[in-house]
Coordinates of C-alpha atoms in Angstrom, one line a residue:
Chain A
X25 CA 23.3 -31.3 -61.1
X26 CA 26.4 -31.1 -62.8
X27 CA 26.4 -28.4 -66.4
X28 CA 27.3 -28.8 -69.4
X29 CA 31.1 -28.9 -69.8
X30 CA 33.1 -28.1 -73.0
X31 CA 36.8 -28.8 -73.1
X32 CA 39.7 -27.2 -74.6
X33 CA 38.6 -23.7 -72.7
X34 CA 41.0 -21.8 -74.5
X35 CA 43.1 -23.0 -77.9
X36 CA 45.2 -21.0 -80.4
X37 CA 46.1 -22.3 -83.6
X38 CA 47.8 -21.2 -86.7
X39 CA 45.3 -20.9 -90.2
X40 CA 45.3 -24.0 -92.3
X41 CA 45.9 -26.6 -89.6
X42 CA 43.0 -28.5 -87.3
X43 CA 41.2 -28.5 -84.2
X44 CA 38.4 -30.3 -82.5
X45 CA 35.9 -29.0 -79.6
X46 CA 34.7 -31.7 -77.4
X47 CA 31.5 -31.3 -75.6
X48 CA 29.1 -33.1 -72.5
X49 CA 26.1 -32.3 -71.6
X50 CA 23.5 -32.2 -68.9
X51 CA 22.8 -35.9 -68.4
X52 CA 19.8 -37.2 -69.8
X53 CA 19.4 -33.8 -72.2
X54 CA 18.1 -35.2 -75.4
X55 CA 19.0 -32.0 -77.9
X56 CA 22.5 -30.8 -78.0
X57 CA 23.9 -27.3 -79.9
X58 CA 26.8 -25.7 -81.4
X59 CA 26.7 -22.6 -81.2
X60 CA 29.6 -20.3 -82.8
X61 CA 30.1 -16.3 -81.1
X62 CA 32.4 -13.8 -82.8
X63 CA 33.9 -11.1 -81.2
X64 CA 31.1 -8.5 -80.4
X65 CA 28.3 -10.4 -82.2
X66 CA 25.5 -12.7 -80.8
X67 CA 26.0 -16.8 -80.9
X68 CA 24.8 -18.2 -84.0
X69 CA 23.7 -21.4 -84.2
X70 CA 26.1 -24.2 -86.3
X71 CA 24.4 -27.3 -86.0
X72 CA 21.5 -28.9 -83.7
X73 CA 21.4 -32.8 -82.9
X74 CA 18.5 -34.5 -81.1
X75 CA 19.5 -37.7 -79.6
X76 CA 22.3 -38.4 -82.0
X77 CA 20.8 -37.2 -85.2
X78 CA 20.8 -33.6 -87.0
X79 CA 18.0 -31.5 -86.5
X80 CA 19.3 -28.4 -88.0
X81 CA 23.3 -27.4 -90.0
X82 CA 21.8 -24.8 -91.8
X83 CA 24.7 -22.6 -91.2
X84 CA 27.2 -25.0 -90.7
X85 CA 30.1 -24.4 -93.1
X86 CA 30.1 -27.8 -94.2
X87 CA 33.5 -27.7 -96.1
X88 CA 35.7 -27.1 -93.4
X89 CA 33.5 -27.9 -90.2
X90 CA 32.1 -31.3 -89.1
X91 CA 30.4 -32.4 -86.1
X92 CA 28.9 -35.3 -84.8
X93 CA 27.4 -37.0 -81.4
X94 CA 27.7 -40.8 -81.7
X95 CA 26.0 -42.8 -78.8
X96 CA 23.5 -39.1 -78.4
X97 CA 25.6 -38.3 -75.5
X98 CA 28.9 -36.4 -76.1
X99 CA 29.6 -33.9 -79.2
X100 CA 32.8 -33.4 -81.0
X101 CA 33.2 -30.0 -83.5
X102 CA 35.9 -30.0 -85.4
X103 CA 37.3 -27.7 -87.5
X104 CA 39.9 -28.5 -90.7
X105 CA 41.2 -26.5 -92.2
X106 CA 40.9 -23.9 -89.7
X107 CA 40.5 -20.0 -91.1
X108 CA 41.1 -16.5 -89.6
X109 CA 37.7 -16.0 -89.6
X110 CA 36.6 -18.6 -87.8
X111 CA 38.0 -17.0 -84.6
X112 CA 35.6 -16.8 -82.0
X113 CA 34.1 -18.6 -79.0
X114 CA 32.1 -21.9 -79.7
X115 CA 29.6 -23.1 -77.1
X116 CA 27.7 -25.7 -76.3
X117 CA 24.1 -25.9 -75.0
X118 CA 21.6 -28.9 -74.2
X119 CA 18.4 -29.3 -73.4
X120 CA 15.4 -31.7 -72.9
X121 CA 12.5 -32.4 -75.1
X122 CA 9.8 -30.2 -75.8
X123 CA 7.0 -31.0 -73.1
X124 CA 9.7 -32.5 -70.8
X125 CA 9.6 -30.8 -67.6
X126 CA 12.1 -27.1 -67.5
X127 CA 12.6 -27.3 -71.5
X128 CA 15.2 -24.4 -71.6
X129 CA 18.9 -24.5 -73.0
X130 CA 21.7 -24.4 -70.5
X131 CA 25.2 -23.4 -71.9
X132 CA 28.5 -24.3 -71.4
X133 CA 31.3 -22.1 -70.6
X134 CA 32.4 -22.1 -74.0
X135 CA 36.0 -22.8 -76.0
X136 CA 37.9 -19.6 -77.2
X137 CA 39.6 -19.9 -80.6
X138 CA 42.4 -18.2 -81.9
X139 CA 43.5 -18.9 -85.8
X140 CA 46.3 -16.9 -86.2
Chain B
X6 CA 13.2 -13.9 -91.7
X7 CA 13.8 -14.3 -88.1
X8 CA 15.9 -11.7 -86.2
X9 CA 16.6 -9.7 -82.9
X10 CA 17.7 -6.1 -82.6
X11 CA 19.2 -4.2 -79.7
X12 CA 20.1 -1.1 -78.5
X13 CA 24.0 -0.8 -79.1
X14 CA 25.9 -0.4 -76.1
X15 CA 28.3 0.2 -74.8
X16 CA 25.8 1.3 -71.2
X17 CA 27.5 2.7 -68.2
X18 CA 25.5 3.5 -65.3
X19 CA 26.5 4.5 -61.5
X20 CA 24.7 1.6 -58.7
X21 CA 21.2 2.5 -58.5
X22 CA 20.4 4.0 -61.7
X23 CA 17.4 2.8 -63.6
X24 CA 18.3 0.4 -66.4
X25 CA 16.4 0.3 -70.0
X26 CA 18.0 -2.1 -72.8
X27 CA 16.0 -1.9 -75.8
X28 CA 15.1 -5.5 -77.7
X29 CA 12.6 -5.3 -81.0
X30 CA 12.0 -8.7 -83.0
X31 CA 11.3 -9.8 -86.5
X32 CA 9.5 -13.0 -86.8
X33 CA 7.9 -15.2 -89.2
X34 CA 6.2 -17.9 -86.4
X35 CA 4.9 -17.4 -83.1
X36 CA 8.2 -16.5 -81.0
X37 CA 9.0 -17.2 -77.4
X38 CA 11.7 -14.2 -75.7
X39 CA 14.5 -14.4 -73.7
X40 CA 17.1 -12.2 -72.0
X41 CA 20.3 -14.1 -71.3
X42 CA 23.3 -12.4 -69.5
X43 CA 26.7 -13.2 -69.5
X44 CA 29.2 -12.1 -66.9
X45 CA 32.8 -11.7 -67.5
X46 CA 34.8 -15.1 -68.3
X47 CA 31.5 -17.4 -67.7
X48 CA 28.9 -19.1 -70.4
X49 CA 25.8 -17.5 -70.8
X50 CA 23.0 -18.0 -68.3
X51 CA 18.9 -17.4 -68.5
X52 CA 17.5 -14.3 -66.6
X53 CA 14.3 -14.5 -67.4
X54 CA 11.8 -15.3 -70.2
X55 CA 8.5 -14.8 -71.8
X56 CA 6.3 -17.2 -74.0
X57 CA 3.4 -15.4 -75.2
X58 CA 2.4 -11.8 -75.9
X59 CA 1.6 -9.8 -72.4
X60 CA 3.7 -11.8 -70.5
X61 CA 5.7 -10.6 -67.8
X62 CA 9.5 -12.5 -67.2
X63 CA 10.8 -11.2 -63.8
X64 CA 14.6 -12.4 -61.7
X65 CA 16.8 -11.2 -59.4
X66 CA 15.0 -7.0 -60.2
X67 CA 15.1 -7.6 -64.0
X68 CA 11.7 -7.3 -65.9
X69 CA 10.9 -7.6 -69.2
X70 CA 7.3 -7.6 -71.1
X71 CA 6.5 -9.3 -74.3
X72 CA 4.8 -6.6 -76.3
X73 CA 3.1 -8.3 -79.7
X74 CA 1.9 -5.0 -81.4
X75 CA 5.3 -3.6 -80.9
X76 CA 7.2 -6.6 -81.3
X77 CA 9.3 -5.9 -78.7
X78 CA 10.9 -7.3 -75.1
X79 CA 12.7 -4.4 -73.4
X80 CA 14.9 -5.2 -70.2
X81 CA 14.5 -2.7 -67.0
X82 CA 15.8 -3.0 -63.7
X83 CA 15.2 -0.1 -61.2
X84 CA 18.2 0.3 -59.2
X85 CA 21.4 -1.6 -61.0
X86 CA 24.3 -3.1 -58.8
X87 CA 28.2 -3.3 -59.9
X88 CA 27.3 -7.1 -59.4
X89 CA 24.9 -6.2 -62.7
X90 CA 28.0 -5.6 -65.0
X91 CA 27.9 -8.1 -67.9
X92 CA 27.0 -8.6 -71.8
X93 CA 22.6 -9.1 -72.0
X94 CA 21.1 -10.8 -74.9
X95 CA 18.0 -11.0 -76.0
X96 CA 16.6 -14.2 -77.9
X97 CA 13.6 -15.1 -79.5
X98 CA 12.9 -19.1 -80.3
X99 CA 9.9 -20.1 -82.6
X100 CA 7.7 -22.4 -81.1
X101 CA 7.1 -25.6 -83.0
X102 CA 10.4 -25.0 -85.5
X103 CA 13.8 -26.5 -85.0
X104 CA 13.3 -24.2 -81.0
X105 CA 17.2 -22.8 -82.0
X106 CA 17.7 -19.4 -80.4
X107 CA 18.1 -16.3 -82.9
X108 CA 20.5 -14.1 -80.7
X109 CA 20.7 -10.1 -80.6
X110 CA 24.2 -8.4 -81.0
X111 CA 24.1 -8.0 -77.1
X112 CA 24.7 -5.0 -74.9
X113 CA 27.4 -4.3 -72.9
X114 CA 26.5 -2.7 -69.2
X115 CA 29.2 -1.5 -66.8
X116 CA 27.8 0.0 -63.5
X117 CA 30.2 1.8 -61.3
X118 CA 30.1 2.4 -57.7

């Protein structure tokens, strides 16, 4: 069974300009995550979609970030305009419904960002 | 709130040394616990997990217990490997919420040979 994939894997921009994360993942995975890790810190949750509507964006940064997952399959993150501070490694997890079978989230290998 | 705390590393053992990484948890709800590693340059993987109080998680030598009245989820392992060397996180998810994982800082362990 093929993971969940995130692509760029690594991506250095300058501050002020834009950038967007693309994610897959596992097929047939109904809930999808953002997940954002700073240097030295756990991941913290950005936003949560289940099928191809939000769950939880909590502590997404609304006025510079946006994410969305049209058809409930693939997930775009995008970032504009980007900040220092928002360098840090941004991963993606799926998983299933609760009650469906091995209900755990799987992660991808993550996208490293550099705002310089 | 819900939170996770953990021992700050860094850890450096030599192979074969016991291994204790401290996890205590705050939560508001009825909390599942996980330990997740992550191994240099790869995404962060499941060792093991427990979902309610007494419970045991157990893989590849790692244990943890989920203690309630101590609220806490400490990793052991009794004889580390240099193949052990990574970042270990603990998580806690609340059953019946939004299930988002609320991550610990993480602990870095480097065994030598």
């Amino acid at each position: 069974e093929a993971g969940v994939a995130q692509s760029p894997r690594y991506k250095i921009i300058e501050k002020r300009q834009s950038v967007a994360f693309w994610c897959n993942p596992i097929s047939g995975h109904a809930t999808l995550y953002w997940y954002q890790q700073i240097l030295g810190q756990g991941p913290k949750l950005l936003i949560q979609f289940q099928n191809n509507g939000v769950v939880d964006d909590s502590q997404l940064p609304k006025d510079r970030f946006s994410a969305e997952r049209l058809k409930g399959v693939d997930s775009t993150l995008k970032i504009q305009p980007a900040k220092l501070e928002d360098s840090a490694v941004y991963l993606c997890a799926s998983s299933s419904l609760p009650g469906q079978g091995l209900y755990e989230q799987y992660f991808g290998p993550g996208t490293r960002l550099t705002v310089t | 709130g819900n939170s996770v705390t953990q021992m700050e590393g860094p850890v450096t053992l030599s192979e074969e040394a016991f291994l204790t990484i401290n996890c205590t948890y705050t939560a508001t709800g009825y909390p599942s616990l996980f330990w997740y590693v992550q191994y240099p340059g790869e995404g962060l993987q499941l060792l093991l997990k427990a979902t309610k109080a007494d419970d045991k998680g157990s893989n590849k030598g790692f244990e943890a217990t989920y203690r309630k009245e101590t609220t806490s989820f400490h990793l052991e392992k009794g004889s580390v490997q240099v193949s052990d060397s990574a970042v270990y996180f603990c998580a806690l998810r609340i059953q019946g919420g939004s299930e988002k994982l609320v991550f610990g800082k993480g602990t870095k362990l480097t065994v030598n040979p």
